[in-house]
Amino acid sequence: MNRNQFPILSREVYGKPLVYLDNAATTQKPLCVLDAMREEYLNVNANVHRGVHWMSQQATELHEAARETVRKFINARSTAEIVFTRGTTESLNLVASSFCEGFMKAGDEVIISTMEHHSNIVPWQLQARRYGIKLRVIPMNDAGELDMEVYQGLFNAHTRLVSVAHVSNVLGTVNPVEEMIRIAHAHDVPVMIDGAQSAPHFAVDVQQLDCDFFAFSGHKMYGPTGIGVLYGKEEWLEKMPPYQGGGEMIATVSFEETTFERPPLKFEAGTPDYIATHGLATAINFMTEIGMDNIRAHEQELTRYATRRMQEIDGMRIFGTATNKDAVISFLVGNIHPMDMGTLLDRLGIAVRTGHHCAEPLMNRLGILGTVRASFALYNTKEEVDVFVDGIKRVAKMF
Ligand code: PLP
């Protein structure tokens, strides 16, 4: 991998070479993505979908080509199933809002899990207040693996939807979503997958998973901020009511009645961030040229290597030891507060995340207030892992 694509990785902080291990929060952007967006602003910029003029048509072509790139990336059947959103959070809010409005009533239930990000908890709670629906929560074992027996037992006549993370942003657990979807479908219940931490790291095939909805964010996979994707099976998107109203999403409007566009436009009110969709498509092409399997192999090796080296450290506690685990390592050392560890590592040029990682219910389950989290991307190296492990040892010695 050519790190020169990421000039930011060569900078220094506090006079130390930057070691960027906060990739689960957001990744750095390669030059090709920045160039593509700059090029579009400089040469093509015009609002999409509504213009007869040349530039508007060029911009629309780039925007719709980006939709096709996303379709191919996750192997959706049709571009009608690819809705552009601001990110995973908006995708989850869209489904929570439209699905509940369309298909749920008081007493109905949504199944989520203990390890969800707040963005897969709070949107359901907002709807729960509005419609009187209930949340059921799949528990997990101490390794951070979901209890599949309890999961099966949660289904009843009121279950309307399952919404779970593909990969935990805290534990790195890769949940057995294919099996979970099979079980849900056996009960005629559709499934939403939060793919914020899976799409950046390994190949996702929505047809093979057979998920009904799948969400991810561009900024966590080398693309720009403010753009993300909701995949939804066409049959669901056709039936779901719109999420927001405005331009682009309508067929006809009068003061008496409005008819809507078909998906995906039905869910894309207002001017889309068409520069960002082009940036996202460029990022996807960047990843697929490297190869998702190569990205996975590299990150798996780094995660294994880092885990092994971290276990050399006295008092090291790693949270999340699932057999199937991705490129995230959450930890604590002795009784060093995660904020202290994070702040002191930062002084050594090492960027990690500390705190509850937007997963407070998971922290409660683990009986802790927070962790330090290192998360890897395709550009990280073993040398950086060595600097990171030496950094933890230095900090530990100070306490
Ligand atoms: N879900 C998971 C598992 C995440 O890790 C994150 C972000 O950290 C989100 C959802 C929310 O993503 P975004 O802030 O890009 O909408």
GROMACS .gro file of C-alpha atoms and ligand atoms in nm:
model
  415
    1MET     CA    1   0.000   0.000   0.000
    2ASN     CA    2   0.130   0.339  -0.101
    3ARG     CA    3   0.114   0.561   0.205
    4ASN     CA    4   0.203   0.857  -0.017
    5GLN     CA    5  -0.166   0.864  -0.108
    6PHE     CA    6  -0.218   0.989   0.250
    7PRO     CA    7   0.013   1.291   0.308
    8ILE     CA    8  -0.148   1.352   0.650
    9LEU     CA    9   0.011   1.029   0.777
   10SER     CA   10   0.356   1.186   0.733
   11ARG     CA   11   0.290   1.478   0.961
   12GLU     CA   12   0.422   1.517   1.313
   13VAL     CA   13   0.232   1.602   1.629
   14TYR     CA   14   0.425   1.735   1.932
   15GLY     CA   15   0.741   1.673   1.729
   16LYS     CA   16   0.662   1.300   1.701
   17PRO     CA   17   0.563   1.111   1.386
   18LEU     CA   18   0.186   1.068   1.385
   19VAL     CA   19   0.058   0.716   1.451
   20TYR     CA   20  -0.308   0.732   1.360
   21LEU     CA   21  -0.507   0.452   1.526
   22ASP     CA   22  -0.852   0.613   1.541
   23ASN     CA   23  -0.981   0.470   1.216
   24ALA     CA   24  -1.306   0.335   1.356
   25ALA     CA   25  -1.400   0.697   1.426
   26THR     CA   26  -1.292   0.819   1.085
   27THR     CA   27  -1.028   0.730   0.826
   28GLN     CA   28  -0.786   0.957   0.643
   29LYS     CA   29  -0.856   1.042   0.278
   30PRO     CA   30  -0.632   0.947  -0.015
   31LEU     CA   31  -0.525   1.210  -0.266
   32CYS     CA   32  -0.733   1.044  -0.538
   33VAL     CA   33  -1.052   1.119  -0.341
   34LEU     CA   34  -0.954   1.480  -0.271
   35ASP     CA   35  -0.848   1.529  -0.634
   36ALA     CA   36  -1.174   1.386  -0.768
   37MET     CA   37  -1.382   1.621  -0.553
   38ARG     CA   38  -1.168   1.925  -0.633
   39GLU     CA   39  -1.182   1.841  -1.001
   40GLU     CA   40  -1.561   1.821  -0.990
   41TYR     CA   41  -1.594   2.154  -0.810
   42LEU     CA   42  -1.351   2.314  -1.053
   43ASN     CA   43  -1.490   2.179  -1.377
   44VAL     CA   44  -1.834   2.024  -1.347
   45ASN     CA   45  -2.016   2.181  -1.054
   46ALA     CA   46  -2.391   2.216  -1.119
   47ASN     CA   47  -2.702   2.096  -0.938
   48VAL     CA   48  -2.805   1.745  -1.036
   49HIS     CA   49  -3.127   1.598  -1.179
   50ARG     CA   50  -3.294   1.924  -1.275
   51GLY     CA   51  -3.084   2.081  -1.545
   52VAL     CA   52  -3.098   2.062  -1.921
   53HIS     CA   53  -2.760   2.228  -1.947
   54TRP     CA   54  -2.439   2.041  -2.015
   55MET     CA   55  -2.276   2.074  -1.674
   56SER     CA   56  -2.587   1.968  -1.487
   57GLN     CA   57  -2.602   1.658  -1.702
   58GLN     CA   58  -2.233   1.585  -1.639
   59ALA     CA   59  -2.282   1.628  -1.263
   60THR     CA   60  -2.590   1.403  -1.274
   61GLU     CA   61  -2.395   1.140  -1.463
   62LEU     CA   62  -2.118   1.140  -1.201
   63HIS     CA   63  -2.373   1.127  -0.919
   64GLU     CA   64  -2.565   0.836  -1.072
   65ALA     CA   65  -2.241   0.659  -1.166
   66ALA     CA   66  -2.150   0.680  -0.797
   67ARG     CA   67  -2.477   0.505  -0.713
   68GLU     CA   68  -2.382   0.227  -0.955
   69THR     CA   69  -2.036   0.200  -0.795
   70VAL     CA   70  -2.200   0.160  -0.453
   71ARG     CA   71  -2.445  -0.095  -0.593
   72LYS     CA   72  -2.161  -0.305  -0.727
   73PHE     CA   73  -1.957  -0.266  -0.407
   74ILE     CA   74  -2.227  -0.433  -0.195
   75ASN     CA   75  -2.378  -0.635  -0.479
   76ALA     CA   76  -2.729  -0.490  -0.459
   77ARG     CA   77  -2.971  -0.598  -0.732
   78SER     CA   78  -3.050  -0.250  -0.853
   79THR     CA   79  -2.951   0.114  -0.804
   80ALA     CA   80  -3.311   0.172  -0.691
   81GLU     CA   81  -3.197   0.005  -0.368
   82ILE     CA   82  -2.915   0.254  -0.301
   83VAL     CA   83  -3.025   0.562  -0.107
   84PHE     CA   84  -2.766   0.832  -0.035
   85THR     CA   85  -2.782   0.967   0.320
   86ARG     CA   86  -2.551   1.169   0.544
   87GLY     CA   87  -2.416   0.850   0.697
   88THR     CA   88  -2.498   0.543   0.903
   89THR     CA   89  -2.679   0.751   1.164
   90GLU     CA   90  -2.913   0.906   0.912
   91SER     CA   91  -2.969   0.570   0.742
   92LEU     CA   92  -3.073   0.418   1.075
   93ASN     CA   93  -3.297   0.715   1.155
   94LEU     CA   94  -3.456   0.690   0.812
   95VAL     CA   95  -3.549   0.326   0.860
   96ALA     CA   96  -3.658   0.377   1.221
   97SER     CA   97  -3.880   0.666   1.119
   98SER     CA   98  -4.029   0.530   0.797
   99PHE     CA   99  -4.055   0.166   0.899
  100CYS     CA  100  -4.226   0.250   1.228
  101GLU     CA  101  -4.464   0.493   1.058
  102GLY     CA  102  -4.546   0.241   0.787
  103PHE     CA  103  -4.560  -0.089   0.968
  104MET     CA  104  -4.559  -0.060   1.347
  105LYS     CA  105  -4.813   0.004   1.618
  106ALA     CA  106  -4.824   0.012   1.998
  107GLY     CA  107  -4.696  -0.311   2.152
  108ASP     CA  108  -4.481  -0.407   1.851
  109GLU     CA  109  -4.116  -0.494   1.914
  110VAL     CA  110  -3.772  -0.429   1.766
  111ILE     CA  111  -3.479  -0.654   1.855
  112ILE     CA  112  -3.137  -0.490   1.896
  113SER     CA  113  -2.825  -0.608   2.081
  114THR     CA  114  -2.620  -0.517   2.388
  115MET     CA  115  -2.330  -0.396   2.175
  116GLU     CA  116  -2.512  -0.139   1.962
  117HIS     CA  117  -2.378   0.208   1.892
  118HIS     CA  118  -2.610   0.480   2.024
  119SER     CA  119  -2.716   0.543   1.665
  120ASN     CA  120  -2.882   0.200   1.661
  121ILE     CA  121  -3.052   0.255   1.998
  122VAL     CA  122  -3.170   0.614   2.020
  123PRO     CA  123  -3.362   0.631   1.686
  124TRP     CA  124  -3.569   0.333   1.805
  125GLN     CA  125  -3.624   0.494   2.143
  126LEU     CA  126  -3.751   0.810   1.973
  127GLN     CA  127  -3.998   0.598   1.775
  128ALA     CA  128  -4.082   0.395   2.085
  129ARG     CA  129  -4.202   0.715   2.250
  130ARG     CA  130  -4.403   0.811   1.944
  131TYR     CA  131  -4.567   0.474   1.871
  132GLY     CA  132  -4.548   0.283   2.198
  133ILE     CA  133  -4.319   0.014   2.057
  134LYS     CA  134  -4.075  -0.188   2.268
  135LEU     CA  135  -3.705  -0.270   2.242
  136ARG     CA  136  -3.581  -0.623   2.313
  137VAL     CA  137  -3.207  -0.665   2.365
  138ILE     CA  138  -2.990  -0.965   2.275
  139PRO     CA  139  -2.740  -1.030   2.556
  140MET     CA  140  -2.376  -1.135   2.503
  141ASN     CA  141  -2.115  -1.348   2.678
  142ASP     CA  142  -1.794  -1.217   2.835
  143ALA     CA  143  -1.601  -1.266   2.511
  144GLY     CA  144  -1.841  -1.022   2.344
  145GLU     CA  145  -2.038  -1.276   2.142
  146LEU     CA  146  -2.417  -1.254   2.113
  147ASP     CA  147  -2.621  -1.525   2.283
  148MET     CA  148  -2.789  -1.688   1.986
  149GLU     CA  149  -3.018  -1.906   2.197
  150VAL     CA  150  -3.165  -1.609   2.377
  151TYR     CA  151  -3.189  -1.431   2.039
  152GLN     CA  152  -3.407  -1.708   1.900
  153GLY     CA  153  -3.628  -1.690   2.209
  154LEU     CA  154  -3.689  -1.314   2.168
  155PHE     CA  155  -3.914  -1.360   1.866
  156ASN     CA  156  -4.287  -1.349   1.924
  157ALA     CA  157  -4.601  -1.239   1.741
  158HIS     CA  158  -4.515  -0.871   1.806
  159THR     CA  159  -4.161  -0.876   1.661
  160ARG     CA  160  -4.147  -0.645   1.358
  161LEU     CA  161  -3.776  -0.582   1.295
  162VAL     CA  162  -3.424  -0.684   1.399
  163SER     CA  163  -3.154  -0.414   1.385
  164VAL     CA  164  -2.798  -0.516   1.474
  165ALA     CA  165  -2.438  -0.415   1.416
  166HIS     CA  166  -2.241  -0.624   1.169
  167VAL     CA  167  -1.920  -0.542   1.362
  168SER     CA  168  -1.901  -0.387   1.709
  169ASN     CA  169  -1.713  -0.057   1.713
  170VAL     CA  170  -1.592  -0.134   2.067
  171LEU     CA  171  -1.529  -0.510   2.080
  172GLY     CA  172  -1.455  -0.576   1.715
  173THR     CA  173  -1.691  -0.874   1.728
  174VAL     CA  174  -1.812  -0.978   1.383
  175ASN     CA  175  -2.168  -1.086   1.454
  176PRO     CA  176  -2.306  -1.394   1.275
  177VAL     CA  177  -2.549  -1.178   1.083
  178GLU     CA  178  -2.613  -1.429   0.807
  179GLU     CA  179  -2.745  -1.678   1.060
  180MET     CA  180  -2.932  -1.405   1.248
  181ILE     CA  181  -3.102  -1.297   0.927
  182ARG     CA  182  -3.199  -1.656   0.846
  183ILE     CA  183  -3.356  -1.695   1.189
  184ALA     CA  184  -3.542  -1.362   1.162
  185HIS     CA  185  -3.673  -1.444   0.815
  186ALA     CA  186  -3.801  -1.779   0.944
  187HIS     CA  187  -4.024  -1.562   1.166
  188ASP     CA  188  -4.108  -1.331   0.871
  189VAL     CA  189  -3.917  -1.049   1.036
  190PRO     CA  190  -3.691  -0.820   0.826
  191VAL     CA  191  -3.339  -0.727   0.937
  192MET     CA  192  -3.144  -0.401   0.934
  193ILE     CA  193  -2.765  -0.429   0.951
  194ASP     CA  194  -2.547  -0.145   1.080
  195GLY     CA  195  -2.245  -0.189   0.855
  196ALA     CA  196  -2.050   0.119   0.973
  197GLN     CA  197  -1.764  -0.102   1.093
  198SER     CA  198  -1.787  -0.383   0.837
  199ALA     CA  199  -1.809  -0.215   0.494
  200PRO     CA  200  -1.465  -0.051   0.539
  201HIS     CA  201  -1.293  -0.380   0.627
  202PHE     CA  202  -1.424  -0.671   0.423
  203ALA     CA  203  -1.638  -0.751   0.122
  204VAL     CA  204  -2.011  -0.726   0.187
  205ASP     CA  205  -2.266  -0.894  -0.037
  206VAL     CA  206  -2.617  -0.785   0.057
  207GLN     CA  207  -2.778  -1.052  -0.162
  208GLN     CA  208  -2.577  -1.326   0.002
  209LEU     CA  209  -2.653  -1.188   0.350
  210ASP     CA  210  -3.015  -1.144   0.241
  211CYS     CA  211  -3.044  -0.845   0.477
  212ASP     CA  212  -3.339  -0.614   0.419
  213PHE     CA  213  -3.149  -0.294   0.504
  214PHE     CA  214  -2.779  -0.217   0.531
  215ALA     CA  215  -2.619   0.114   0.639
  216PHE     CA  216  -2.266   0.253   0.616
  217SER     CA  217  -2.070   0.580   0.624
  218GLY     CA  218  -1.832   0.715   0.359
  219HIS     CA  219  -1.595   0.882   0.603
  220LYS     CA  220  -1.505   0.553   0.771
  221MET     CA  221  -1.390   0.407   0.438
  222TYR     CA  222  -1.154   0.673   0.297
  223GLY     CA  223  -1.439   0.880   0.155
  224PRO     CA  224  -1.560   1.229   0.247
  225THR     CA  225  -1.761   1.321   0.555
  226GLY     CA  226  -2.133   1.385   0.530
  227ILE     CA  227  -2.216   1.105   0.288
  228GLY     CA  228  -2.338   0.754   0.353
  229VAL     CA  229  -2.561   0.485   0.218
  230LEU     CA  230  -2.881   0.308   0.302
  231TYR     CA  231  -2.933  -0.012   0.109
  232GLY     CA  232  -3.291  -0.133   0.124
  233LYS     CA  233  -3.462  -0.414  -0.063
  234GLU     CA  234  -3.673  -0.253  -0.332
  235GLU     CA  235  -3.992  -0.418  -0.207
  236TRP     CA  236  -3.945  -0.245   0.133
  237LEU     CA  237  -3.841   0.093  -0.009
  238GLU     CA  238  -4.144   0.090  -0.238
  239LYS     CA  239  -4.377   0.034   0.057
  240MET     CA  240  -4.214   0.264   0.313
  241PRO     CA  241  -4.342   0.621   0.347
  242PRO     CA  242  -4.095   0.905   0.268
  243TYR     CA  243  -3.861   1.022   0.543
  244GLN     CA  244  -3.836   1.391   0.455
  245GLY     CA  245  -4.024   1.608   0.206
  246GLY     CA  246  -3.892   1.857  -0.047
  247GLY     CA  247  -3.750   1.879  -0.396
  248GLU     CA  248  -3.617   1.573  -0.582
  249MET     CA  249  -3.842   1.326  -0.398
  250ILE     CA  250  -4.173   1.422  -0.561
  251ALA     CA  251  -4.347   1.325  -0.885
  252THR     CA  252  -4.618   1.596  -0.877
  253VAL     CA  253  -4.715   1.857  -0.620
  254SER     CA  254  -5.034   2.052  -0.576
  255PHE     CA  255  -5.176   2.211  -0.263
  256GLU     CA  256  -5.427   1.929  -0.244
  257GLU     CA  257  -5.202   1.632  -0.303
  258THR     CA  258  -4.844   1.528  -0.367
  259THR     CA  259  -4.724   1.210  -0.532
  260PHE     CA  260  -4.377   1.078  -0.475
  261GLU     CA  261  -4.087   0.961  -0.688
  262ARG     CA  262  -3.997   0.595  -0.677
  263PRO     CA  263  -3.698   0.481  -0.467
  264PRO     CA  264  -3.425   0.584  -0.425
  265LEU     CA  265  -3.527   0.945  -0.500
  266LYS     CA  266  -3.833   0.913  -0.275
  267PHE     CA  267  -3.590   0.914   0.019
  268GLU     CA  268  -3.355   1.185  -0.108
  269ALA     CA  269  -3.529   1.516  -0.045
  270GLY     CA  270  -3.332   1.826  -0.143
  271THR     CA  271  -3.004   1.875  -0.324
  272PRO     CA  272  -2.786   1.572  -0.254
  273ASP     CA  273  -2.417   1.608  -0.174
  274TYR     CA  274  -2.328   1.508  -0.530
  275ILE     CA  275  -1.963   1.608  -0.486
  276ALA     CA  276  -1.939   1.371  -0.189
  277THR     CA  277  -2.108   1.085  -0.375
  278HIS     CA  278  -1.838   1.118  -0.642
  279GLY     CA  279  -1.576   1.125  -0.364
  280LEU     CA  280  -1.727   0.813  -0.207
  281ALA     CA  281  -1.726   0.630  -0.541
  282THR     CA  282  -1.359   0.724  -0.585
  283ALA     CA  283  -1.284   0.588  -0.236
  284ILE     CA  284  -1.467   0.264  -0.319
  285ASN     CA  285  -1.265   0.228  -0.639
  286PHE     CA  286  -0.948   0.295  -0.439
  287MET     CA  287  -1.040   0.013  -0.197
  288THR     CA  288  -1.147  -0.234  -0.462
  289GLU     CA  289  -0.826  -0.176  -0.658
  290ILE     CA  290  -0.631  -0.279  -0.348
  291GLY     CA  291  -0.882  -0.561  -0.302
  292MET     CA  292  -1.115  -0.607  -0.005
  293ASP     CA  293  -0.961  -0.947   0.069
  294ASN     CA  294  -0.613  -0.791   0.080
  295ILE     CA  295  -0.741  -0.515   0.309
  296ARG     CA  296  -0.894  -0.774   0.539
  297ALA     CA  297  -0.583  -0.993   0.545
  298HIS     CA  298  -0.357  -0.698   0.624
  299GLU     CA  299  -0.581  -0.563   0.900
  300GLN     CA  300  -0.633  -0.908   1.051
  301GLU     CA  301  -0.259  -0.959   1.067
  302LEU     CA  302  -0.211  -0.620   1.234
  303THR     CA  303  -0.488  -0.695   1.486
  304ARG     CA  304  -0.339  -1.033   1.574
  305TYR     CA  305   0.010  -0.888   1.600
  306ALA     CA  306  -0.106  -0.594   1.815
  307THR     CA  307  -0.310  -0.823   2.042
  308ARG     CA  308  -0.013  -1.054   2.094
  309ARG     CA  309   0.223  -0.767   2.170
  310MET     CA  310  -0.025  -0.592   2.400
  311GLN     CA  311  -0.058  -0.910   2.604
  312GLU     CA  312   0.311  -0.865   2.701
  313ILE     CA  313   0.203  -0.572   2.917
  314ASP     CA  314   0.131  -0.625   3.289
  315GLY     CA  315  -0.227  -0.552   3.387
  316MET     CA  316  -0.350  -0.546   3.025
  317ARG     CA  317  -0.724  -0.618   2.990
  318ILE     CA  318  -0.859  -0.651   2.637
  319PHE     CA  319  -1.236  -0.620   2.593
  320GLY     CA  320  -1.370  -0.831   2.310
  321THR     CA  321  -1.210  -1.168   2.250
  322ALA     CA  322  -1.461  -1.313   2.004
  323THR     CA  323  -1.334  -1.583   1.770
  324ASN     CA  324  -1.447  -1.375   1.474
  325LYS     CA  325  -1.303  -1.033   1.544
  326ASP     CA  326  -1.221  -0.731   1.329
  327ALA     CA  327  -0.965  -0.450   1.338
  328VAL     CA  328  -1.060  -0.291   1.673
  329ILE     CA  329  -0.889  -0.341   2.010
  330SER     CA  330  -1.041  -0.194   2.327
  331PHE     CA  331  -0.834  -0.214   2.643
  332LEU     CA  332  -0.749  -0.092   2.990
  333VAL     CA  333  -0.421  -0.126   3.179
  334GLY     CA  334  -0.435  -0.179   3.555
  335ASN     CA  335  -0.639   0.104   3.700
  336ILE     CA  336  -0.507   0.371   3.466
  337HIS     CA  337  -0.799   0.590   3.360
  338PRO     CA  338  -0.860   0.562   2.984
  339MET     CA  339  -0.848   0.943   2.951
  340ASP     CA  340  -0.501   0.949   3.111
  341MET     CA  341  -0.380   0.670   2.883
  342GLY     CA  342  -0.523   0.842   2.575
  343THR     CA  343  -0.384   1.184   2.667
  344LEU     CA  344  -0.035   1.052   2.737
  345LEU     CA  345  -0.030   0.840   2.420
  346ASP     CA  346  -0.131   1.152   2.230
  347ARG     CA  347   0.181   1.328   2.363
  348LEU     CA  348   0.379   1.049   2.200
  349GLY     CA  349   0.207   1.118   1.868
  350ILE     CA  350  -0.031   0.822   1.898
  351ALA     CA  351  -0.397   0.897   1.822
  352VAL     CA  352  -0.641   0.658   1.992
  353ARG     CA  353  -0.996   0.706   2.116
  354THR     CA  354  -1.103   0.694   2.479
  355GLY     CA  355  -1.438   0.684   2.656
  356HIS     CA  356  -1.764   0.500   2.604
  357HIS     CA  357  -1.742   0.502   2.222
  358CYS     CA  358  -2.114   0.587   2.190
  359ALA     CA  359  -2.201   0.254   2.348
  360GLU     CA  360  -2.294   0.332   2.708
  361PRO     CA  361  -2.522   0.027   2.752
  362LEU     CA  362  -2.229  -0.193   2.646
  363MET     CA  363  -2.003  -0.019   2.900
  364ASN     CA  364  -2.265  -0.092   3.167
  365ARG     CA  365  -2.265  -0.458   3.063
  366LEU     CA  366  -1.885  -0.466   3.092
  367GLY     CA  367  -1.902  -0.286   3.427
  368ILE     CA  368  -1.665  -0.008   3.320
  369LEU     CA  369  -1.693   0.360   3.232
  370GLY     CA  370  -1.486   0.344   2.919
  371THR     CA  371  -1.188   0.198   2.737
  372VAL     CA  372  -0.896   0.303   2.523
  373ARG     CA  373  -0.953   0.194   2.165
  374ALA     CA  374  -0.705   0.139   1.884
  375SER     CA  375  -0.851   0.070   1.542
  376PHE     CA  376  -0.668  -0.013   1.223
  377ALA     CA  377  -0.695   0.079   0.857
  378LEU     CA  378  -0.529  -0.043   0.541
  379TYR     CA  379  -0.242   0.207   0.576
  380ASN     CA  380  -0.132   0.109   0.926
  381THR     CA  381   0.192  -0.083   0.972
  382LYS     CA  382   0.356  -0.323   1.217
  383GLU     CA  383   0.611  -0.052   1.295
  384GLU     CA  384   0.323   0.168   1.409
  385VAL     CA  385   0.192  -0.113   1.628
  386ASP     CA  386   0.539  -0.135   1.785
  387VAL     CA  387   0.541   0.240   1.858
  388PHE     CA  388   0.190   0.205   2.004
  389VAL     CA  389   0.284  -0.091   2.230
  390ASP     CA  390   0.603   0.082   2.346
  391GLY     CA  391   0.391   0.390   2.415
  392ILE     CA  392   0.152   0.195   2.637
  393LYS     CA  393   0.450   0.048   2.824
  394ARG     CA  394   0.594   0.396   2.880
  395VAL     CA  395   0.265   0.528   3.011
  396ALA     CA  396   0.214   0.223   3.234
  397LYS     CA  397   0.558   0.281   3.389
  398MET     CA  398   0.461   0.634   3.485
  399PHE     CA  399   0.178   0.507   3.706
  400PLP     N1  400  -2.265   0.240   1.402
  400PLP     C1  401  -2.142   0.203   1.437
  400PLP     C2  402  -2.114   0.059   1.469
  400PLP     C3  403  -2.040   0.297   1.441
  400PLP     O1  404  -1.917   0.261   1.477
  400PLP     C4  405  -2.070   0.432   1.410
  400PLP     C5  406  -1.967   0.537   1.419
  400PLP     O2  407  -1.872   0.528   1.493
  400PLP     C6  408  -2.200   0.464   1.372
  400PLP     C7  409  -2.294   0.365   1.368
  400PLP     C8  410  -2.239   0.604   1.334
  400PLP     O3  411  -2.172   0.643   1.218
  400PLP     P1  412  -2.184   0.793   1.166
  400PLP     O4  413  -2.143   0.880   1.281
  400PLP     O5  414  -2.088   0.798   1.053
  400PLP     O6  415  -2.324   0.817   1.124
   0.00000   0.00000   0.00000
